[in-house]
Short mmCIF file of C-alpha atoms in Angstrom, two decimals:
data_model
loop_
_atom_site.label_atom_id
_atom_site.label_comp_id
_atom_site.label_asym_id
_atom_site.label_seq_id
_atom_site.Cartn_x
_atom_site.Cartn_y
_atom_site.Cartn_z
CA MET A 1 95.05 100.75 112.10
CA ARG A 2 95.00 98.02 114.78
CA ARG A 3 94.72 94.37 113.81
CA LEU A 4 92.55 93.27 116.76
CA PRO A 5 90.12 91.20 114.66
CA LEU A 6 93.09 89.09 113.50
CA ILE A 7 94.30 88.65 117.07
CA ALA A 8 90.82 87.73 118.19
CA ALA A 9 90.63 85.09 115.48
CA LEU A 10 93.97 83.62 116.54
CA ALA A 11 92.92 83.70 120.16
CA GLY A 12 89.76 81.77 119.34
CA LEU A 13 91.61 78.73 118.03
CA ALA A 14 91.90 77.17 121.48
CA LEU A 15 91.19 78.34 125.00
CA PRO A 16 93.16 77.07 128.00
CA ALA A 17 91.26 75.83 131.01
CA PHE A 18 92.96 78.28 133.41
CA ALA A 19 94.91 81.51 133.35
CA GLU A 20 98.60 81.08 132.69
CA ASP A 21 101.08 83.95 132.43
CA ARG A 22 103.16 83.80 129.26
CA ALA A 23 106.60 84.94 128.15
CA LEU A 24 108.20 84.64 124.72
CA LEU A 25 111.93 85.28 124.21
CA MET A 26 113.38 85.34 120.69
CA GLY A 27 116.90 86.40 119.73
CA VAL A 28 118.74 86.32 116.41
CA ASP A 29 122.47 86.95 116.29
CA ARG A 30 123.21 85.10 113.00
CA TYR A 31 121.56 86.11 109.73
CA ASP A 32 121.90 84.53 106.31
CA GLU A 33 122.01 87.93 104.55
CA PHE A 34 123.31 90.31 107.25
CA ARG A 35 126.18 90.64 109.69
CA ARG A 36 125.77 89.08 113.11
CA VAL A 37 124.27 91.01 116.04
CA ASN A 38 126.44 90.58 119.11
CA ASP A 39 124.67 89.44 122.32
CA ALA A 40 121.27 89.20 120.61
CA THR A 41 120.61 85.63 121.83
CA ASP A 42 121.54 86.48 125.45
CA ILE A 43 117.88 87.34 125.95
CA VAL A 44 117.07 83.60 125.99
CA ASP A 45 119.14 83.21 129.18
CA ALA A 46 116.38 85.01 131.12
CA ALA A 47 114.01 82.07 130.59
CA GLU A 48 114.77 80.31 133.88
CA ASP A 49 114.22 83.47 135.96
CA LEU A 50 110.84 84.01 134.29
CA ARG A 51 109.84 80.37 134.84
CA ASP A 52 110.71 80.75 138.51
CA ALA A 53 108.45 83.82 138.53
CA GLY A 54 105.52 81.72 137.30
CA TYR A 55 105.59 82.33 133.57
CA ARG A 56 105.21 79.68 130.94
CA VAL A 57 108.19 80.56 128.76
CA ALA A 58 108.91 79.82 125.11
CA THR A 59 112.32 80.61 123.62
CA LEU A 60 113.86 80.65 120.17
CA SER A 61 117.45 81.36 119.14
CA ASN A 62 118.28 82.13 115.51
CA GLY A 63 114.91 80.90 114.35
CA SER A 64 113.30 80.92 110.94
CA VAL A 65 110.24 83.05 110.28
CA ARG A 66 108.16 79.88 110.27
CA ASP A 67 109.22 79.00 113.83
CA MET A 68 108.72 82.61 114.97
CA ARG A 69 105.18 82.69 113.66
CA ARG A 70 104.34 79.36 115.27
CA LEU A 71 105.39 80.63 118.71
CA LEU A 72 103.56 83.93 118.22
CA GLU A 73 100.38 82.13 117.23
CA ASP A 74 100.65 80.05 120.41
CA LEU A 75 101.08 83.27 122.40
CA ALA A 76 98.09 84.91 120.69
CA THR A 77 95.96 81.86 121.53
CA ALA A 78 96.86 81.99 125.22
CA ALA A 79 96.94 85.79 125.62
CA PRO A 80 93.23 86.41 126.42
CA ASP A 81 93.47 84.25 129.56
CA ALA A 82 96.84 85.48 130.82
CA ASP A 83 97.21 88.01 133.61
CA ARG A 84 100.78 88.89 132.62
CA LEU A 85 102.44 88.91 129.19
CA VAL A 86 106.12 89.46 128.42
CA VAL A 87 107.74 89.39 124.98
CA ALA A 88 111.42 90.07 124.27
CA LEU A 89 112.83 90.40 120.74
CA SER A 90 116.54 90.99 120.09
CA GLY A 91 118.32 91.25 116.74
CA ARG A 92 117.72 93.25 113.56
CA PHE A 93 114.62 95.31 112.86
CA ALA A 94 113.34 97.13 109.77
CA THR A 95 111.04 100.16 109.74
CA ASP A 96 109.35 102.54 107.34
CA ALA A 97 109.16 105.09 110.23
CA THR A 98 105.56 104.21 111.16
CA ARG A 99 105.66 100.38 111.13
CA THR A 100 108.34 98.02 112.43
CA TRP A 101 109.26 94.39 111.68
CA PHE A 102 111.58 91.91 113.44
CA LEU A 103 113.75 90.03 110.94
CA ALA A 104 114.10 86.24 111.12
CA GLU A 105 117.42 84.42 110.62
CA ASP A 106 116.48 83.51 107.04
CA ALA A 107 115.23 87.00 106.11
CA ASP A 108 116.19 88.42 102.73
CA THR A 109 117.00 92.12 102.31
CA PRO A 110 113.60 93.69 103.08
CA THR A 111 111.62 95.89 100.72
CA PRO A 112 108.27 97.66 101.31
CA PHE A 113 106.63 94.92 99.22
CA GLY A 114 108.73 91.97 100.42
CA LEU A 115 108.70 91.47 104.22
CA ASP A 116 107.61 87.84 104.23
CA ASP A 117 110.59 86.77 106.36
CA ALA A 118 109.78 89.07 109.28
CA ILE A 119 107.17 89.45 112.00
CA SER A 120 105.19 92.60 112.66
CA VAL A 121 106.08 94.33 115.93
CA ASP A 122 102.75 96.18 115.71
CA THR A 123 100.86 92.86 115.76
CA VAL A 124 102.95 91.65 118.72
CA MET A 125 101.88 94.79 120.63
CA ASP A 126 98.25 94.03 119.78
CA VAL A 127 98.65 90.59 121.37
CA LEU A 128 100.20 92.15 124.48
CA ALA A 129 97.27 94.56 124.72
CA ARG A 130 95.22 91.57 125.98
CA ALA A 131 96.85 92.09 129.40
CA PRO A 132 96.73 95.90 129.83
CA GLY A 133 98.86 97.22 132.66
CA GLN A 134 100.75 93.92 132.95
CA ALA A 135 102.20 93.67 129.44
CA VAL A 136 105.86 94.36 128.66
CA LEU A 137 107.62 94.31 125.29
CA VAL A 138 111.43 94.40 125.41
CA LEU A 139 113.33 95.21 122.18
CA GLY A 140 117.07 94.83 121.75
CA TYR A 141 118.81 96.37 118.74
CA ASP A 142 121.75 98.56 117.75
CA GLN A 143 120.74 102.01 119.03
CA ASP A 144 123.27 103.69 116.71
CA GLY A 145 122.34 101.72 113.59
CA PHE A 146 121.43 103.81 110.55
CA SER A 147 121.79 101.39 107.64
CA SER A 148 119.31 101.81 104.83
CA PHE A 149 117.33 99.06 103.11
CA GLY A 150 116.55 101.27 100.13
CA ARG A 151 114.56 104.47 99.74
CA TYR A 152 111.64 103.51 101.99
CA LEU A 153 113.07 101.25 104.72
CA ARG A 154 115.88 101.62 107.21
CA GLU A 155 117.29 99.49 109.98
CA GLY A 156 115.98 99.98 113.53
CA VAL A 157 112.67 100.69 115.23
CA GLY A 158 110.32 103.40 113.99
CA ARG A 159 107.68 105.46 115.76
CA LEU A 160 105.66 102.86 117.69
CA ASP A 161 101.89 103.21 117.98
CA VAL A 162 101.72 101.49 121.37
CA PRO A 163 98.28 100.19 122.47
CA GLN A 164 96.76 101.21 125.81
CA GLY A 165 98.39 99.47 128.77
CA VAL A 166 101.48 98.10 126.94
CA THR A 167 104.96 99.12 128.14
CA VAL A 168 107.77 99.00 125.56
CA ILE A 169 111.40 99.02 126.77
CA HIS A 170 114.27 99.15 124.29
CA GLY A 171 118.06 99.24 124.45
CA GLU A 172 121.25 97.57 123.21
CA PRO A 173 121.06 93.74 122.97
CA SER A 174 123.71 93.41 125.69
CA ARG A 175 121.56 95.43 128.14
CA ILE A 176 118.03 94.14 127.87
CA GLU A 177 118.43 90.69 129.48
CA ASP A 178 118.93 92.42 132.84
CA VAL A 179 115.51 94.11 132.54
CA LEU A 180 113.91 90.68 132.70
CA THR A 181 116.18 89.02 135.27
CA ASP A 182 116.59 92.04 137.60
CA ALA A 183 113.18 93.72 137.34
CA VAL A 184 110.37 91.88 135.53
CA ALA A 185 111.01 88.51 137.22
CA VAL A 186 112.01 89.83 140.66
CA SER A 187 109.45 89.75 143.46
CA GLY A 188 108.32 93.28 144.33
CA ALA A 189 110.71 94.94 141.85
CA ASP A 190 109.54 98.18 140.21
CA VAL A 191 110.20 97.93 136.47
CA MET A 192 109.73 101.67 135.91
CA ALA A 193 112.20 102.56 138.67
CA TYR A 194 114.71 100.13 137.16
CA VAL A 195 114.41 101.75 133.73
CA ARG A 196 114.65 105.27 135.14
CA ASP A 197 117.87 104.33 136.94
CA ASN A 198 119.41 102.85 133.81
CA ARG A 199 120.41 105.50 131.26
CA ARG A 200 121.02 102.85 128.60
CA LEU A 201 117.33 101.91 128.49
CA ASN A 202 114.37 103.79 127.02
CA VAL A 203 110.65 103.33 127.52
CA VAL A 204 107.56 104.28 125.47
CA GLY A 205 103.87 103.50 125.71
CA TYR A 206 102.29 102.81 129.11
CA GLN A 207 104.50 104.46 131.73
CA PRO A 208 102.89 104.36 135.18
CA ARG A 209 104.77 105.75 138.14
CA SER A 210 105.28 102.19 139.36
CA LEU A 211 105.02 98.89 137.46
CA ILE A 212 105.44 95.70 139.46
CA MET A 213 105.16 92.59 137.33
CA GLN A 214 106.04 90.10 140.10
CA ALA A 215 104.14 90.63 143.34
CA GLU A 216 105.87 89.76 146.59
CA ALA A 217 105.17 86.22 147.79
CA GLN A 218 102.97 85.84 150.86
CA ASP A 219 104.60 83.23 153.16
CA GLN A 220 105.13 80.84 150.29
CA ALA A 221 108.22 78.80 149.81
CA PRO A 222 109.89 79.53 146.49
CA PRO A 223 109.36 76.84 143.89
CA PRO A 224 112.31 74.50 143.46
CA ARG A 225 114.73 75.75 140.86
CA PRO A 226 114.88 73.35 137.92
CA ILE A 227 118.12 71.58 137.21
CA ILE A 228 120.04 73.39 134.49
CA GLU A 229 122.06 71.43 131.98
CA PRO A 230 125.70 72.03 133.11
CA SER A 231 126.93 72.60 129.56
CA LEU A 232 124.30 75.26 128.72
CA ARG A 233 126.54 78.22 129.51
CA ALA A 234 129.40 76.78 127.46
CA TRP A 235 126.97 76.11 124.62
CA ASN A 236 125.71 79.69 124.69
CA ASP A 237 129.33 80.92 124.61
CA ALA A 238 130.07 78.72 121.60
CA GLN A 239 127.02 80.07 119.78
CA GLU A 240 127.99 83.63 120.62
CA ALA A 241 131.44 83.18 119.04
CA ASN A 242 129.92 81.11 116.22
CA THR A 243 133.28 80.03 114.83
CA ALA A 244 134.72 76.64 113.90
CA ASP A 245 137.16 76.86 116.84
CA SER A 246 134.40 77.64 119.36
CA TYR A 247 132.37 74.59 118.30
CA ARG A 248 135.46 72.31 118.27
CA SER A 249 136.34 73.42 121.81
CA PHE A 250 132.77 72.83 123.00
CA ILE A 251 132.72 69.30 121.54
CA PHE A 252 136.09 68.47 123.11
CA ASP A 253 135.21 69.90 126.56
CA ASN A 254 131.61 68.61 126.71
CA PRO A 255 131.53 65.23 124.92
CA ARG A 256 128.36 64.09 126.75
CA SER A 257 126.38 67.33 126.33
CA PRO A 258 122.97 67.08 124.60
CA TYR A 259 124.15 69.97 122.40
CA VAL A 260 127.11 68.07 120.94
CA GLU A 261 125.25 66.91 117.84
CA GLU A 262 124.09 70.45 117.06
CA ALA A 263 127.66 71.70 117.62
CA ARG A 264 128.95 69.10 115.13
CA ARG A 265 126.28 70.12 112.61
CA ARG A 266 127.21 73.80 112.88
CA LEU A 267 130.94 73.02 112.69
CA ASP A 268 130.27 71.00 109.55
CA GLU A 269 128.23 73.86 108.12
CA ILE A 270 130.96 76.43 108.70
CA GLU A 271 133.73 74.25 107.30
CA ARG A 272 131.71 73.50 104.17
CA ASP A 273 130.52 77.10 103.67
CA PRO A 274 133.15 79.17 101.83
CA ILE A 275 131.14 82.38 102.18
CA ARG A 276 130.91 82.00 105.94
CA GLN A 277 134.65 81.32 106.10
CA ALA A 278 135.28 84.36 103.90
CA GLU A 279 133.26 86.51 106.30
CA LEU A 280 135.27 85.24 109.27
CA ASP A 281 138.53 85.89 107.40
CA GLU A 282 137.50 89.47 106.59
CA ASN A 283 136.43 90.05 110.20
CA GLY A 284 139.92 88.90 111.21
CA LEU A 285 141.43 91.78 109.22
CA ASN A 286 139.89 94.24 111.74
CA LEU A 287 139.44 96.92 109.09
CA THR A 288 138.93 100.40 110.53
CA ARG A 289 136.08 102.56 109.32
CA ASN A 290 138.53 104.82 107.48
CA GLU A 291 140.09 101.79 105.74
CA ARG A 292 136.62 100.73 104.66
CA ARG A 293 135.99 104.21 103.24
CA VAL A 294 139.21 103.95 101.19
CA ILE A 295 138.05 100.61 99.78
CA GLN A 296 134.64 102.10 98.91
CA ARG A 297 136.27 105.10 97.18
CA ASN A 298 138.57 102.79 95.20
CA LEU A 299 135.68 100.56 94.09
CA THR A 300 133.66 103.61 93.06
CA LEU A 301 136.64 104.92 91.08
CA LEU A 302 136.74 101.55 89.29
CA ASP A 303 133.04 101.94 88.36
CA PHE A 304 131.71 99.51 90.99
CA ASN A 305 128.96 101.49 92.72
CA THR A 306 129.01 101.03 96.52
CA ARG A 307 126.01 103.38 96.98
CA GLY A 308 127.95 105.67 99.27
CA VAL A 309 131.33 106.10 100.95
CA ASP A 310 130.51 105.87 104.64
CA GLY A 311 132.76 103.11 105.97
CA ILE A 312 129.81 100.73 106.39
CA PHE A 313 129.80 97.60 104.24
CA GLY A 314 126.07 97.30 103.59
CA PRO A 315 124.24 95.62 100.68
CA GLY A 316 125.51 98.20 98.17
CA THR A 317 129.17 97.68 99.06
CA ARG A 318 128.78 93.89 99.24
CA GLY A 319 127.26 93.92 95.76
CA ALA A 320 130.12 96.08 94.44
CA ILE A 321 132.70 93.71 95.97
CA ARG A 322 130.92 90.70 94.46
CA ASN A 323 130.90 92.30 91.00
CA TRP A 324 134.58 93.22 91.29
CA GLN A 325 135.43 89.65 92.34
CA GLN A 326 133.54 88.29 89.34
CA ASN A 327 135.42 90.63 86.95
CA ASN A 328 138.77 89.67 88.45
CA GLY A 329 138.41 85.90 88.64
CA PHE A 330 137.85 85.52 92.39
CA ALA A 331 135.16 83.50 94.16
CA GLN A 332 132.10 85.74 94.52
CA THR A 333 131.82 85.76 98.33
CA SER A 334 131.33 89.55 98.71
CA TYR A 335 133.98 89.45 101.48
CA LEU A 336 137.54 90.67 100.96
CA THR A 337 140.98 89.23 101.58
CA THR A 338 144.25 91.11 102.03
CA GLU A 339 145.28 90.13 98.49
CA GLN A 340 142.04 91.48 97.04
CA ILE A 341 142.27 94.75 98.98
CA ASN A 342 145.82 95.26 97.67
CA ARG A 343 144.73 94.52 94.12
CA ILE A 344 141.79 96.96 94.36
CA ASP A 345 144.20 99.61 95.64
CA ALA A 346 146.65 98.96 92.79
CA GLN A 347 143.89 99.11 90.18
CA ALA A 348 142.56 102.35 91.67
CA ARG A 349 146.04 103.93 91.60
CA ARG A 350 146.47 102.89 87.97
CA ARG A 351 143.03 104.27 87.12
CA THR A 352 143.87 107.55 88.86
CA ALA A 353 147.04 107.84 86.79
CA GLU A 354 145.05 107.09 83.62
CA ILE A 355 142.50 109.77 84.48
CA GLU A 356 145.25 112.30 85.15
CA ALA A 357 146.89 111.44 81.82
CA GLU A 358 143.55 111.77 80.02
CA GLU A 359 142.99 115.14 81.65
CA GLU A 360 146.48 116.29 80.66
CA ARG A 361 145.86 115.25 77.05
CA ALA A 362 142.54 117.08 77.09
CA ARG A 363 144.25 120.22 78.45
CA ALA A 364 146.95 120.03 75.75
CA GLU A 365 144.34 119.64 73.01
CA ALA A 366 142.31 122.55 74.39
CA LEU A 367 145.43 124.74 74.56
CA ALA A 368 146.31 123.87 70.95
CA LEU A 369 142.81 124.87 69.80
CA ASP A 370 143.07 128.04 71.88
CA ARG A 371 146.42 128.94 70.28
CA ASP A 372 145.14 128.25 66.75
CA TYR A 373 142.15 130.54 67.34
CA TRP A 374 144.43 133.28 68.69
CA ASP A 375 146.66 133.06 65.62
CA GLU A 376 143.60 133.66 63.40
CA THR A 377 142.12 136.50 65.52
CA GLY A 378 143.97 138.42 68.23
CA ALA A 379 147.46 137.79 66.91
CA ARG A 380 146.58 139.90 63.86
CA GLY A 381 146.54 143.01 66.09
CA THR A 382 143.08 144.36 65.31
CA VAL A 383 140.31 145.47 67.64
CA ALA A 384 137.92 143.10 65.87
CA GLY A 385 140.40 140.24 66.33
CA TYR A 386 140.81 140.89 70.05
CA ARG A 387 137.06 141.03 70.56
CA ALA A 388 136.47 137.87 68.51
CA TYR A 389 139.04 135.97 70.61
CA LEU A 390 137.61 137.17 73.94
CA GLU A 391 134.10 136.24 72.87
CA ARG A 392 135.22 132.64 72.17
CA TYR A 393 137.81 132.27 74.94
CA PRO A 394 137.00 134.76 77.77
CA GLU A 395 139.29 132.75 80.12
CA GLY A 396 141.70 131.52 77.42
CA ALA A 397 145.49 131.41 77.52
CA PHE A 398 145.72 134.74 75.65
CA ALA A 399 142.71 136.45 77.24
CA GLU A 400 144.75 138.76 79.45
CA GLU A 401 146.97 139.80 76.55
CA ALA A 402 143.90 140.46 74.36
CA ARG A 403 142.30 142.62 77.05
CA ASN A 404 145.49 144.61 77.60
CA ARG A 405 145.94 145.27 73.87
CA LEU A 406 142.28 146.16 73.45
CA ALA A 407 142.49 148.57 76.40
CA ALA A 408 145.59 150.20 74.87
CA VAL A 409 143.84 150.66 71.51
CA GLN A 410 140.77 152.06 73.22
CA GLU A 411 142.89 154.44 75.31
CA THR A 412 144.59 155.76 72.15
CA SER A 413 141.20 156.17 70.52
CA ASN A 414 139.92 158.03 73.60
CA ASP A 415 142.87 160.43 73.49
CA ALA A 416 142.02 161.34 69.89
CA ALA A 417 138.31 161.70 70.70
CA ARG A 418 139.09 163.89 73.72
CA ALA A 419 141.32 166.13 71.58
CA ALA A 420 138.57 166.43 68.93
CA GLU A 421 136.03 167.50 71.61
CA ASP A 422 138.46 170.04 73.11
CA ALA A 423 138.88 171.58 69.66
CA LEU A 424 135.12 172.37 69.62
CA ASN A 425 135.58 174.84 72.53
CA ILE A 426 132.14 174.05 74.00
CA ASN A 427 131.22 176.72 76.58
CA PRO A 428 129.37 175.96 79.88
CA VAL A 429 125.99 177.19 78.57
CA LEU A 430 126.17 174.86 75.58
CA ARG A 431 127.29 172.01 77.83
CA ARG A 432 124.12 172.37 79.96
CA LEU A 433 122.04 172.53 76.78
CA ILE A 434 123.65 169.29 75.57
CA GLU A 435 123.03 167.55 78.94
CA ASN A 436 119.45 168.77 79.02
CA ARG A 437 118.87 167.43 75.51
CA LEU A 438 120.37 164.06 76.38
CA GLN A 439 118.05 163.93 79.36
CA GLN A 440 114.98 164.77 77.23
CA LEU A 441 115.92 161.99 74.82
CA GLY A 442 116.11 159.48 77.68
CA PHE A 443 119.87 158.90 77.83
CA ASP A 444 120.22 159.89 81.53
CA PRO A 445 123.33 162.15 81.65
CA GLY A 446 123.02 162.54 85.41
CA ARG A 447 122.95 166.00 86.96
CA VAL A 448 122.53 168.84 84.42
CA ASP A 449 125.30 171.16 85.59
CA GLY A 450 127.49 171.79 82.53
CA ARG A 451 130.14 169.31 83.74
CA PHE A 452 130.78 166.25 81.59
CA ASP A 453 131.28 163.54 84.22
CA ASP A 454 131.14 159.73 83.80
CA ASP A 455 127.32 159.75 83.63
CA THR A 456 127.45 162.32 80.82
CA ARG A 457 130.09 160.31 78.93
CA ARG A 458 127.96 157.16 79.11
CA ALA A 459 124.91 159.08 77.90
CA ILE A 460 126.86 160.51 74.93
CA SER A 461 128.13 157.01 74.08
CA ARG A 462 124.60 155.58 74.13
CA TYR A 463 123.38 158.43 71.91
CA GLN A 464 126.22 157.80 69.44
CA ARG A 465 125.52 154.07 69.24
CA GLN A 466 121.84 154.69 68.61
CA GLY A 467 122.71 157.11 65.80
CA ASN A 468 125.30 154.75 64.25
CA LEU A 469 128.08 157.18 65.18
CA SER A 470 131.48 156.26 66.59
CA ALA A 471 130.66 155.51 70.25
CA THR A 472 133.61 157.18 72.01
CA GLY A 473 131.67 159.06 74.71
CA TYR A 474 133.20 162.30 73.46
CA LEU A 475 131.59 164.89 71.23
CA ASP A 476 132.83 165.41 67.71
CA GLN A 477 131.51 167.71 64.97
CA ALA A 478 129.09 165.08 63.62
CA THR A 479 127.67 164.18 67.05
CA LEU A 480 127.31 167.83 68.13
CA ALA A 481 125.68 168.86 64.86
CA ARG A 482 123.10 166.08 65.03
CA LEU A 483 122.38 166.65 68.72
CA LEU A 484 121.93 170.44 68.23
CA ALA A 485 119.83 169.84 65.13
CA ASP A 486 117.62 167.55 67.17
CA THR A 487 117.49 170.18 69.89
CA PHE A 488 116.57 173.15 67.69
CA GLY A 489 114.33 171.09 65.51
CA ARG A 490 111.90 170.64 68.35
#
């Protein structure tokens, strides 16, 4: 459902006196609760090109949700009177497959009922819908990201319900700045042609054959390019690295820069923040994905649930590391050192040995019970004993021996039963009569032909069991007498 009434209310707060095209660029590469997103703040560098193209541009790097909402409310207020609208968001997103949110720097791990530290991408598209046909939303995020925020949310962008006339372009954070500087802000440039020629970009929503956001100037001199602070590029590089060394170098090389105070503040913050330093130290280990899987398997073996063994250190793994650190007397940073990785490995190896020893003891105890039962049953050499053992231990240590002995006893018994039947001298006519009777009684002797095959033997055995006779499958005097009596008695 669209939120147009809300947008209309925001737009009604103040109306500008004349139309003014707007652009809003927001990038977040540092998060309080998540790993950094490389190149996410590069999007802000497109501001000057858009200003030259006539846009009033607002930018925000690593902003809080409060600052994001303030800028979006300003955009919503100005949107109804703008001919062109451009918004670019780069960083981490969360989605439930149908709705999508852009996470602020101070965002907590999102849940379906707790997305207060994020802005709704759907509402941003509603604002852009105020300039149909000249509205572009650019999204930068990890196209291969598949982290989960629980059962209902995952990282990334879901299925967007794009309003009429809004074009949405998305790609890796390192690729989307060029869309603005080389297409959106360039006089006469076709945005759609640019996207089609770039395989690393995707587009949804309004997709005309040609989309020109910056018309070619008609005999007008280009506006003077504003003076750019010389240290801006170095400042952006320092923020991209976001390490104590990068800020120290910036302060040393640019002592008169207006960004020096902010660089000192961030340097102070890093040096005083043990968790941030722990993260940098772990990053310096350059753990491979396979090495991360080994760590996850070891933690799981030690009963610290990482919620999967996938080589990705998400919230589940970080929680498991933090719990392990607490149990082992380390600072609970949720980031690992070489010493801690070695200790986890040693504990996992010891636990593996303990498990193997426990399994060996269990096998020895089971074998002892198996042997005791055999001594009381099968070892006594009786048919009943063999059968009792096999019923209890069909795959036991003495099962094969019990089956072989039972088969030998049964074979001897069959030889005696066969000899007893041969002594009856049953002629072919009587054999057919016997088969016919077995058939009438429902014991299925197979074909009635006077030949006692396997089907006939099974039928005789079933008849004997039903009559509480010895079930050998061979006829003896008692079986034949009862069967003939049954026959002639009918």
